[in-house]
């Protein structure tokens, strides 16, 4: 008898269940799956430094959204993106450049 495996889930990322400390992520570009476990999760309030980094991250994400709404700025970033080789995705490139402006 021949058994044909069935792919039930094409790609999975996030927690397996709400009580799990194991996280998985699948890279869409390569198809590789990465798994990680949080051994000693931090349960306290965020420090002022952590809050500052979180706020900078939010500002950069807001700036990326604004770039996508402005066709001229998006075209300029697209042209600059094509001349570099560090980033493989345009959105990641824009985020990095906008984050540099904040820091």
PDB file of C-alpha atoms in Angstrom:
ATOM      1  CA  UNK A   1       0.000   0.000   0.000  1.00  0.00           C
ATOM      2  CA  UNK A   2       1.352   3.413  -0.974  1.00  0.00           C
ATOM      3  CA  UNK A   3       0.997   6.251   1.542  1.00  0.00           C
ATOM      4  CA  UNK A   4       0.830   9.805   0.274  1.00  0.00           C
ATOM      5  CA  UNK A   5       1.566  12.426   2.947  1.00  0.00           C
ATOM      6  CA  UNK A   6      -0.786  15.382   3.080  1.00  0.00           C
ATOM      7  CA  UNK A   7       0.394  18.905   3.763  1.00  0.00           C
ATOM      8  CA  UNK A   8      -2.147  20.128   6.281  1.00  0.00           C
ATOM      9  CA  UNK A   9      -0.481  23.442   6.883  1.00  0.00           C
ATOM     10  CA  UNK A  10       1.436  25.180   4.098  1.00  0.00           C
ATOM     11  CA  UNK A  11       3.248  27.558   6.430  1.00  0.00           C
ATOM     12  CA  UNK A  12       3.079  28.194  10.134  1.00  0.00           C
ATOM     13  CA  UNK A  13       4.444  30.925  12.358  1.00  0.00           C
ATOM     14  CA  UNK A  14       3.757  32.031  15.877  1.00  0.00           C
ATOM     15  CA  UNK A  15       2.991  29.961  18.952  1.00  0.00           C
ATOM     16  CA  UNK A  16       1.831  26.377  18.789  1.00  0.00           C
ATOM     17  CA  UNK A  17      -0.692  27.139  21.543  1.00  0.00           C
ATOM     18  CA  UNK A  18      -1.199  29.960  24.033  1.00  0.00           C
ATOM     19  CA  UNK A  19       0.636  28.055  26.804  1.00  0.00           C
ATOM     20  CA  UNK A  20       3.677  27.193  24.683  1.00  0.00           C
ATOM     21  CA  UNK A  21       7.048  28.940  24.854  1.00  0.00           C
ATOM     22  CA  UNK A  22       8.031  27.624  21.423  1.00  0.00           C
ATOM     23  CA  UNK A  23       7.705  29.922  18.425  1.00  0.00           C
ATOM     24  CA  UNK A  24       8.056  29.069  14.760  1.00  0.00           C
ATOM     25  CA  UNK A  25       8.524  31.240  11.709  1.00  0.00           C
ATOM     26  CA  UNK A  26       8.759  30.387   8.037  1.00  0.00           C
ATOM     27  CA  UNK A  27      10.856  32.520   5.721  1.00  0.00           C
ATOM     28  CA  UNK A  28       8.693  33.163   2.668  1.00  0.00           C
ATOM     29  CA  UNK A  29      11.651  33.760   0.374  1.00  0.00           C
ATOM     30  CA  UNK A  30      13.550  30.543   1.145  1.00  0.00           C
ATOM     31  CA  UNK A  31      10.822  28.337   2.608  1.00  0.00           C
ATOM     32  CA  UNK A  32      12.982  27.500   5.635  1.00  0.00           C
ATOM     33  CA  UNK A  33      11.261  27.089   8.992  1.00  0.00           C
ATOM     34  CA  UNK A  34      12.894  28.473  12.140  1.00  0.00           C
ATOM     35  CA  UNK A  35      11.943  27.449  15.660  1.00  0.00           C
ATOM     36  CA  UNK A  36      12.910  29.123  18.906  1.00  0.00           C
ATOM     37  CA  UNK A  37      12.123  28.758  22.580  1.00  0.00           C
ATOM     38  CA  UNK A  38      12.035  31.475  25.202  1.00  0.00           C
ATOM     39  CA  UNK A  39      13.828  29.924  28.167  1.00  0.00           C
ATOM     40  CA  UNK A  40      13.505  32.684  30.751  1.00  0.00           C
ATOM     41  CA  UNK A  41      10.845  35.125  29.591  1.00  0.00           C
ATOM     42  CA  UNK A  42      10.979  38.596  31.124  1.00  0.00           C
ATOM     43  CA  UNK A  43       7.829  39.282  33.109  1.00  0.00           C
ATOM     44  CA  UNK A  44       8.531  42.733  34.537  1.00  0.00           C
ATOM     45  CA  UNK A  45       7.623  46.160  33.229  1.00  0.00           C
ATOM     46  CA  UNK A  46       9.701  47.412  30.290  1.00  0.00           C
ATOM     47  CA  UNK A  47      12.656  49.599  31.172  1.00  0.00           C
ATOM     48  CA  UNK A  48      12.948  53.155  29.891  1.00  0.00           C
ATOM     49  CA  UNK A  49      15.477  51.969  27.278  1.00  0.00           C
ATOM     50  CA  UNK A  50      13.134  49.246  26.059  1.00  0.00           C
ATOM     51  CA  UNK A  51      10.279  51.726  25.842  1.00  0.00           C
ATOM     52  CA  UNK A  52      12.479  54.146  23.881  1.00  0.00           C
ATOM     53  CA  UNK A  53      13.409  51.426  21.351  1.00  0.00           C
ATOM     54  CA  UNK A  54       9.758  50.405  21.051  1.00  0.00           C
ATOM     55  CA  UNK A  55       8.758  54.010  20.332  1.00  0.00           C
ATOM     56  CA  UNK A  56      11.506  54.398  17.702  1.00  0.00           C
ATOM     57  CA  UNK A  57      10.297  51.196  16.055  1.00  0.00           C
ATOM     58  CA  UNK A  58       6.732  52.556  15.952  1.00  0.00           C
ATOM     59  CA  UNK A  59       7.957  55.840  14.470  1.00  0.00           C
ATOM     60  CA  UNK A  60       9.886  53.988  11.771  1.00  0.00           C
ATOM     61  CA  UNK A  61       6.834  51.863  10.895  1.00  0.00           C
ATOM     62  CA  UNK A  62       4.704  54.998  10.646  1.00  0.00           C
ATOM     63  CA  UNK A  63       7.324  56.566   8.370  1.00  0.00           C
ATOM     64  CA  UNK A  64       7.356  53.446   6.153  1.00  0.00           C
ATOM     65  CA  UNK A  65       3.573  53.659   5.786  1.00  0.00           C
ATOM     66  CA  UNK A  66       3.895  57.342   4.839  1.00  0.00           C
ATOM     67  CA  UNK A  67       6.498  56.463   2.179  1.00  0.00           C
ATOM     68  CA  UNK A  68       4.140  53.919   0.636  1.00  0.00           C
ATOM     69  CA  UNK A  69       1.430  56.599   0.408  1.00  0.00           C
ATOM     70  CA  UNK A  70       3.781  59.059  -1.349  1.00  0.00           C
ATOM     71  CA  UNK A  71       4.472  57.843  -4.904  1.00  0.00           C
ATOM     72  CA  UNK A  72       7.494  60.115  -5.391  1.00  0.00           C
ATOM     73  CA  UNK A  73       9.221  59.022  -2.203  1.00  0.00           C
ATOM     74  CA  UNK A  74       8.450  55.380  -2.946  1.00  0.00           C
ATOM     75  CA  UNK A  75       9.988  55.682  -6.419  1.00  0.00           C
ATOM     76  CA  UNK A  76      13.124  57.287  -4.961  1.00  0.00           C
ATOM     77  CA  UNK A  77      13.483  54.473  -2.442  1.00  0.00           C
ATOM     78  CA  UNK A  78      12.854  51.880  -5.154  1.00  0.00           C
ATOM     79  CA  UNK A  79      15.661  53.308  -7.297  1.00  0.00           C
ATOM     80  CA  UNK A  80      18.064  53.385  -4.344  1.00  0.00           C
ATOM     81  CA  UNK A  81      17.012  49.853  -3.376  1.00  0.00           C
ATOM     82  CA  UNK A  82      17.971  48.508  -6.801  1.00  0.00           C
ATOM     83  CA  UNK A  83      21.528  49.863  -6.448  1.00  0.00           C
ATOM     84  CA  UNK A  84      22.265  48.068  -3.156  1.00  0.00           C
ATOM     85  CA  UNK A  85      22.661  44.389  -2.254  1.00  0.00           C
ATOM     86  CA  UNK A  86      22.293  44.281   1.530  1.00  0.00           C
ATOM     87  CA  UNK A  87      18.487  44.071   1.696  1.00  0.00           C
ATOM     88  CA  UNK A  88      16.384  41.613  -0.280  1.00  0.00           C
ATOM     89  CA  UNK A  89      13.019  43.318   0.247  1.00  0.00           C
ATOM     90  CA  UNK A  90      12.072  46.914  -0.483  1.00  0.00           C
ATOM     91  CA  UNK A  91      10.016  47.330   2.701  1.00  0.00           C
ATOM     92  CA  UNK A  92      12.951  46.177   4.866  1.00  0.00           C
ATOM     93  CA  UNK A  93      15.249  48.611   3.074  1.00  0.00           C
ATOM     94  CA  UNK A  94      12.851  51.509   3.626  1.00  0.00           C
ATOM     95  CA  UNK A  95      12.451  50.571   7.300  1.00  0.00           C
ATOM     96  CA  UNK A  96      16.233  50.506   7.806  1.00  0.00           C
ATOM     97  CA  UNK A  97      16.685  53.911   6.195  1.00  0.00           C
ATOM     98  CA  UNK A  98      13.815  55.465   8.150  1.00  0.00           C
ATOM     99  CA  UNK A  99      15.100  53.941  11.404  1.00  0.00           C
ATOM    100  CA  UNK A 100      18.538  55.463  10.729  1.00  0.00           C
ATOM    101  CA  UNK A 101      16.897  58.883  10.521  1.00  0.00           C
ATOM    102  CA  UNK A 102      15.324  58.425  13.956  1.00  0.00           C
ATOM    103  CA  UNK A 103      18.464  57.147  15.675  1.00  0.00           C
TER     104      UNK A 103
END
